[in-house]
Structure formats: C-alpha cells, structure tokens
XYZ file of C-alpha atoms in Angstrom:
292
model
C 0.000 0.000 0.000
C 1.382 3.408 -0.992
C -0.906 5.494 1.186
C -2.430 5.327 4.662
C -5.555 7.296 5.520
C -5.722 8.932 8.958
C -8.562 10.927 10.536
C -9.289 13.005 13.597
C -12.020 11.528 15.772
C -14.628 14.078 14.667
C -14.824 12.176 11.365
C -16.415 9.160 13.163
C -14.970 6.443 10.902
C -16.227 2.880 10.992
C -13.438 1.258 12.986
C -11.390 -1.491 11.383
C -8.061 -3.042 12.277
C -6.192 -0.579 10.052
C -8.206 2.546 10.949
C -5.914 5.296 12.284
C -7.758 7.808 14.485
C -6.165 10.814 16.191
C -8.450 11.720 19.116
C -9.798 15.208 19.746
C -9.908 16.530 23.311
C -12.999 16.705 25.546
C -12.805 19.198 28.429
C -15.338 19.373 31.265
C -16.377 22.439 33.247
C -14.280 21.028 36.091
C -11.264 21.037 33.732
C -11.013 17.257 33.475
C -9.610 16.376 30.062
C -10.351 13.256 28.041
C -9.219 11.904 24.708
C -12.107 11.173 22.344
C -11.208 7.517 21.912
C -14.452 5.921 23.112
C -12.761 4.681 26.290
C -11.932 7.638 28.532
C -15.465 9.059 28.343
C -18.606 7.906 26.530
C -21.543 9.725 24.985
C -23.822 8.369 27.690
C -21.576 9.598 30.494
C -21.429 13.062 28.974
C -25.135 13.385 28.268
C -26.142 12.099 31.709
C -23.566 14.172 33.585
C -24.333 17.458 35.331
C -21.102 18.851 33.866
C -20.879 20.926 30.739
C -18.282 20.036 28.107
C -16.342 21.672 25.318
C -13.916 20.329 22.766
C -10.529 21.159 21.328
C -8.401 19.846 18.489
C -6.179 16.771 18.845
C -2.847 17.413 20.544
C 0.061 18.463 18.347
C 2.118 15.625 19.824
C -0.488 13.052 18.798
C -0.401 14.333 15.212
C 3.395 14.285 15.195
C 3.725 10.782 16.660
C 1.196 9.355 14.182
C 2.541 11.087 11.070
C 6.211 10.347 11.799
C 5.567 6.682 12.551
C 3.732 6.188 9.262
C 6.218 8.169 7.172
C 9.068 6.129 8.601
C 7.292 2.974 7.427
C 7.597 4.252 3.846
C 4.028 5.332 3.016
C 2.336 8.604 2.203
C -0.271 9.868 4.672
C -3.564 11.493 3.772
C -5.175 13.040 6.832
C -8.898 13.719 6.726
C -9.739 16.511 9.162
C -13.063 17.568 10.631
C -14.403 20.647 8.885
C -12.531 23.897 9.489
C -15.961 25.525 9.786
C -16.452 23.912 13.190
C -12.894 22.951 14.205
C -10.397 25.291 12.615
C -7.730 24.088 15.025
C -7.971 20.493 13.781
C -7.092 21.574 10.255
C -4.464 24.145 11.201
C -2.554 22.009 13.708
C -2.513 18.949 11.448
C -1.295 21.095 8.537
C 1.420 22.661 10.689
C 2.705 19.246 11.763
C 2.437 17.970 8.175
C 4.607 20.852 6.956
C 7.259 20.064 9.577
C 7.256 16.352 8.694
C 7.297 16.963 4.954
C 10.581 18.848 5.230
C 12.250 15.791 6.747
C 10.767 12.827 4.850
C 10.590 11.968 1.167
C 7.137 10.491 1.752
C 4.578 13.198 2.388
C 1.569 14.065 4.552
C -1.429 15.593 2.779
C -4.105 17.275 4.911
C -7.658 17.483 3.582
C -10.271 19.768 5.152
C -13.322 17.495 4.857
C -15.852 20.376 5.124
C -18.002 17.921 7.094
C -17.881 15.721 10.181
C -19.699 13.099 12.246
C -22.081 11.214 9.900
C -20.817 13.105 6.850
C -17.274 12.240 7.854
C -18.221 8.573 8.147
C -19.535 8.592 4.588
C -16.537 10.433 3.138
C -14.100 8.163 4.961
C -15.934 5.026 3.854
C -15.909 6.027 0.184
C -12.208 6.895 0.240
C -11.273 3.795 2.253
C -12.965 1.603 -0.337
C -11.145 3.477 -3.085
C -7.834 2.728 -1.395
C -8.665 -0.978 -1.206
C -9.317 -1.186 -4.935
C -6.437 0.986 -6.155
C -2.827 1.798 -5.361
C -3.021 5.566 -5.244
C -0.238 7.839 -4.108
C -0.994 10.368 -1.416
C -1.214 13.151 -3.976
C -3.661 11.161 -6.117
C -5.853 10.262 -3.138
C -5.814 13.861 -1.914
C -6.985 15.020 -5.341
C -9.826 12.473 -5.316
C -10.886 13.619 -1.840
C -10.924 17.293 -2.782
C -13.395 16.481 -5.557
C -15.511 13.991 -3.606
C -15.956 16.105 -0.457
C -17.911 18.710 -2.428
C -20.566 16.081 -3.151
C -21.239 15.060 0.466
C -24.548 16.314 1.860
C -24.872 16.062 5.642
C -28.002 16.869 7.653
C -28.623 16.504 11.377
C -31.891 16.022 13.224
C -31.565 18.076 16.430
C -34.459 17.560 18.866
C -33.008 20.084 21.336
C -30.890 22.865 19.828
C -29.757 24.505 23.075
C -26.372 22.765 23.029
C -25.873 23.589 19.374
C -26.556 27.254 20.096
C -24.257 27.144 23.154
C -21.441 25.745 21.026
C -21.200 28.974 19.057
C -21.181 27.025 15.806
C -24.548 28.299 14.534
C -23.810 30.203 11.310
C -27.445 30.544 10.217
C -27.281 34.333 9.877
C -24.360 33.972 7.451
C -26.433 31.852 5.077
C -29.682 33.743 4.699
C -29.323 33.302 0.951
C -29.806 29.557 1.567
C -32.619 29.775 4.112
C -34.089 32.755 5.904
C -33.837 31.310 9.419
C -31.522 33.224 11.720
C -33.664 33.122 14.877
C -32.619 29.715 16.180
C -31.551 31.003 19.600
C -35.027 32.281 20.436
C -36.645 29.069 19.226
C -34.144 26.616 20.670
C -36.146 25.536 23.709
C -39.719 25.767 22.475
C -41.519 22.462 22.916
C -42.343 20.272 19.900
C -40.145 22.295 17.535
C -37.362 20.242 15.951
C -34.397 21.391 13.934
C -32.609 20.344 10.784
C -28.999 21.566 10.838
C -26.850 21.119 7.726
C -23.231 21.485 6.777
C -22.932 24.340 4.302
C -20.714 23.787 1.258
C -18.009 25.913 2.936
C -17.987 23.695 6.047
C -20.116 25.819 8.401
C -23.154 24.509 10.263
C -26.413 26.366 9.788
C -30.074 25.956 10.559
C -31.775 24.624 7.440
C -35.287 24.035 8.697
C -37.528 24.192 11.766
C -40.439 21.777 11.910
C -42.983 20.434 14.350
C -42.769 16.769 15.323
C -42.675 14.371 18.223
C -39.169 13.436 19.388
C -39.699 9.853 18.268
C -40.771 10.677 14.708
C -38.672 13.734 13.933
C -35.691 11.949 12.380
C -37.877 9.852 10.089
C -39.817 12.963 9.108
C -36.575 14.765 8.217
C -35.258 11.783 6.257
C -38.486 11.496 4.251
C -38.320 15.187 3.478
C -34.790 14.749 2.075
C -35.093 11.326 0.418
C -38.208 10.469 -1.565
C -39.342 9.586 -5.075
C -39.154 13.210 -6.128
C -35.622 13.922 -4.859
C -33.713 10.670 -5.504
C -32.534 11.796 -8.929
C -30.224 14.160 -7.054
C -28.355 11.424 -5.142
C -26.038 8.527 -5.877
C -27.968 5.424 -4.845
C -24.994 3.253 -3.841
C -24.544 4.301 -0.216
C -26.160 6.296 2.597
C -24.936 6.685 6.189
C -27.016 7.322 9.310
C -25.984 7.870 12.911
C -27.359 8.597 16.371
C -25.492 10.307 19.198
C -27.256 8.359 21.941
C -30.397 6.462 21.019
C -33.398 7.202 23.213
C -36.717 7.576 21.373
C -35.790 7.445 17.670
C -36.178 4.042 16.028
C -33.069 3.811 13.840
C -34.213 0.526 12.318
C -37.219 2.316 10.821
C -34.853 4.846 9.277
C -32.687 2.095 7.827
C -35.685 0.219 6.368
C -37.031 3.385 4.759
C -33.677 4.301 3.178
C -33.123 0.721 1.977
C -35.869 1.331 -0.574
C -33.621 3.872 -2.271
C -29.990 2.891 -1.540
C -28.006 -0.271 -2.227
C -26.382 -0.056 1.198
C -27.238 1.858 4.373
C -24.490 2.021 7.007
C -25.009 3.086 10.607
C -22.252 4.552 12.782
C -22.629 6.125 16.230
C -21.836 9.835 16.302
C -18.838 10.526 18.548
C -18.134 12.467 21.724
C -16.980 15.613 19.898
C -20.648 16.173 19.050
C -21.880 14.864 22.409
C -20.189 17.846 24.084
C -22.841 20.078 22.488
C -25.550 17.567 21.628
C -28.521 15.763 23.115
C -30.020 12.260 23.065
C -31.306 11.299 19.605
C -29.285 13.910 17.751
C -29.121 12.001 14.471
C -27.299 12.401 11.182
C -27.939 11.537 7.535
C -25.209 11.718 4.898
C -25.653 11.238 1.156
C -23.585 11.628 -1.999
C -24.928 14.154 -4.469
C -24.642 13.297 -8.152
C-alpha cells in the first residue's frame, strides 16, 4: 500500500483493524480532560452528567507521533480533518505538523479539510477507504480524489433540542440567509415540539436549514423522508447512505434504515462521537448522502 488514511475523531470512521484515528480533546467544566477515543469518556456519560463540556483539536504531539511513525514505514499519509468551519484548530494544527514532517521525509503528509464531520465524515471516509482498497493511489492522487468527492457530500442533522448547538457557538445561520431565511434559532431553541434540521454548508459551516414540528420519536424519520423520496432521488447517488445517532433514546433507527433501503443499495449506521456529544442531546441524528 502506498498510502495510509488517517482521521481526527470528529470524522467518526467505521473502525477497522487498520483505521488510524487521532483523538480530539474533551474538556469538562471542572477542567477534566479526556481523549475522544471511546474509552476515557462515553456519549452516555457526557449526556447524563451534570457537567458541561467543550472540545478542542487533537494534541500536536499526537499528530506528530502518528505522522512520523507512518512516514518512517515508507508510506504517504492522507489526513482527513473535521471541517474547518467547526474545528479550525484540527485543520491548522494537522497542517502545521504535516509541513514540519514533509521537510524531513521523502514520503509526504497531505491534509484534507473534509468540510463535514460526524455522519458526513463517516460517509466520506468510507468512500475513500474503499477506493484505497481497490487501487494503489499515491498520497497526492488520493488527496486530489478527496478534494473532488468532499464537495458532493450532503450532511443533515436532526436536532431535537438545539440549546447545546446554540451554546457551542457554531450556529452560522445568519451567514447563510441566501440559503434559508432562518436566523432566529436562539429564540426558538427551547420551544416544545419544535425540531431542527442543521446542515453542513458547502463551505464547512453549520447552519439551521429548517424548523419543523414533530414528536421526538418521529422527527428523524420525518426529516429523512423530506430529504429522500421519489421526487428527490434523482439528485443522489444510490450506492450508499450513512445514518448515525449520538445516543439512542426515542428514535427508532431501524425504521430509518428500512425506509432508506428502498432507495440505496447499502445503508451504514455509525454512532456519532463524543466531539458532538459535548454540544448535543439524546437522539441527535445524522444523515449523509452523496450528491450526483
């Protein structure tokens, strides 16, 4: 293999023996720090805790240790970072370390700003991982393929309680009024029975796409049916869709899978990680598709 694909944990890859994940940092209000590796702290622990949490990019040392080890084994590295629109540090620190490493080694590190994350990151990673298995691409070639593919990933989140999303400071709704005239999410965040669809914008920001009325149990299915139906499927590649739930409570994910299986050859499910749990809520769900 010429190239190894690495990711920061905000990408939420489906874990395999050869998956290389560099964990982001989770920091509690009491200043306890955890690596987002699924072991030091779980989604359930965070969502049931009385503490508040925030996140930061992976440590520079973790990037350096991972990149150097792989370069010394004689491969190129393509690092897929969580979107700069919500984690600018993840992109900037990985690129800084890549630049340092690339001056020393003949093999190179290529950093790709995914412009997505969580469920969208799962889909992008899966497509590129499969491409690596069926080809022998150099790092430069794989990076080029990623830059083209990432523009076709559409990621939408069902957010039953938007208060954490608003608290995170990552709401860029007012910047995208041309896309949807909804900039009043803060005022609406805690009104009962109102649910939220939050999308990644094409530039990697998160913004409020739609507000709708639904029960907590049915909201995700309602959002999915609004996005994927007989009228809209001509817009999407039918090979693969990815769904995810932060911490399943009321939403029936099997119903979502069965509905999408009518339209897609394969529907993968991957739990959304703790980077999102720091600002999320039970049954925050994601849907990621590939646009034609």
